[in-house]
Coordinates of C-alpha atoms in Angstrom, one line a residue:
N7 CA 52.0 -97.6 59.6
R8 CA 49.7 -100.3 58.3
K9 CA 49.4 -101.8 61.7
E10 CA 48.1 -98.5 63.1
L11 CA 45.5 -98.2 60.3
R12 CA 44.3 -101.7 61.0
D13 CA 43.9 -100.9 64.7
I14 CA 42.0 -97.7 63.9
K15 CA 39.6 -99.7 61.7
R16 CA 39.0 -102.2 64.4
M17 CA 38.1 -99.6 67.0
A18 CA 34.4 -99.3 67.5
R19 CA 32.9 -95.9 66.9
S20 CA 30.9 -94.5 69.7
K21 CA 27.2 -94.4 68.8
P22 CA 24.6 -92.1 70.3
R23 CA 22.8 -94.0 73.1
N24 CA 19.4 -92.4 72.4
K25 CA 17.8 -89.8 70.3
R26 CA 16.6 -87.5 73.0
Q27 CA 16.9 -83.8 72.5
T28 CA 17.9 -81.4 75.2
L29 CA 15.1 -78.9 76.0
S30 CA 17.2 -76.0 74.9
K31 CA 17.7 -77.6 71.5
K32 CA 14.0 -78.4 71.2
H33 CA 13.0 -74.8 72.1
S34 CA 15.5 -73.3 69.8
I35 CA 14.1 -75.4 66.9
E36 CA 10.6 -74.3 67.7
K37 CA 11.7 -70.7 67.7
K38 CA 13.4 -71.1 64.3
I39 CA 10.2 -72.7 62.9
G40 CA 8.1 -69.9 64.3
R41 CA 10.4 -67.2 62.7
H42 CA 10.3 -69.1 59.4
N43 CA 6.5 -69.3 59.3
Q44 CA 6.2 -65.6 60.3
K45 CA 8.6 -64.7 57.4
M46 CA 6.5 -66.8 54.9
R47 CA 3.3 -65.1 56.1
R48 CA 4.9 -61.7 55.7
L49 CA 6.0 -62.5 52.2
A50 CA 2.5 -63.8 51.4
K51 CA 1.0 -60.5 52.5
K52 CA 3.6 -58.6 50.5
F53 CA 3.0 -60.4 47.2
P54 CA -0.7 -61.4 47.1
E55 CA -0.6 -62.1 43.4
A56 CA 1.7 -65.0 44.0
R57 CA -1.1 -66.9 45.7
K58 CA -3.5 -68.7 43.4
K59 CA -7.1 -67.7 43.6
L60 CA -9.9 -70.2 43.1
K61 CA -12.2 -69.2 40.2
K62 CA -15.8 -69.6 41.1
E63 CA -18.5 -70.6 38.5
P64 CA -21.1 -67.9 38.1
G65 CA -24.4 -69.1 39.5
V66 CA -27.4 -68.8 37.3
P67 CA -30.7 -68.0 39.0
H68 CA -33.4 -70.6 38.4
L69 CA -35.9 -68.1 37.2
Y70 CA -33.5 -66.5 34.7
P71 CA -35.4 -66.3 31.3
F72 CA -32.6 -67.7 29.1
K73 CA -31.0 -69.9 31.6
E74 CA -30.3 -72.9 29.2
E75 CA -28.7 -70.6 26.6
L76 CA -26.5 -69.0 29.2
I77 CA -25.4 -72.4 30.5
H78 CA -24.6 -73.7 27.0
K79 CA -22.7 -70.5 26.3
Y80 CA -20.6 -70.9 29.5
E81 CA -19.9 -74.5 28.7
N82 CA -18.8 -73.7 25.2
A83 CA -16.5 -71.0 26.5
L84 CA -14.9 -73.5 28.9
K85 CA -14.4 -76.1 26.1
K86 CA -12.9 -73.4 23.9
K87 CA -10.5 -72.3 26.6
Q88 CA -9.4 -75.9 27.3
E89 CA -8.9 -76.5 23.5
D90 CA -6.8 -73.3 23.3
K91 CA -4.7 -74.4 26.2
I92 CA -4.1 -77.8 24.6
A93 CA -3.2 -76.2 21.3
A94 CA -0.8 -73.8 22.9
R95 CA 0.9 -76.7 24.8
D96 CA 1.2 -78.7 21.5
A97 CA 2.7 -75.6 19.8
R98 CA 5.3 -75.3 22.6
K99 CA 6.1 -79.0 22.3
N100 CA 6.6 -78.6 18.5
Q101 CA 8.8 -75.6 19.0
V102 CA 11.0 -77.5 21.4
K103 CA 11.2 -80.5 19.0
T104 CA 12.2 -78.3 16.1
A105 CA 14.8 -76.5 18.2
E106 CA 16.3 -79.8 19.3
S107 CA 16.3 -81.3 15.8
T108 CA 18.1 -78.2 14.3
P109 CA 21.2 -77.5 16.4
N110 CA 22.5 -74.0 16.3
E111 CA 26.0 -73.7 14.7
T112 CA 28.5 -71.7 16.8
K113 CA 31.4 -70.0 15.3

């Protein structure tokens, strides 16, 4: 029994001589890729809200009478939005920390 196992271990395993694909295999892979991409496009059409839309900055005409005020107002709104985002993130982190520090008792 041991001798047979030793002989099996000594036998060389056959290795593939090259990595060439048959054309039928290659074409079937291409078809699968095409079907997958088509499915993804179909889903993207079905759920357009899943895609992210780029937000464009509103352009201010050069001859606008209160251009500077409008630009400052817009910049302040952006800063406030970023600060709110950071504050919300910190609040979530604090909630997670408090939840971890006080384990729930199960009965």
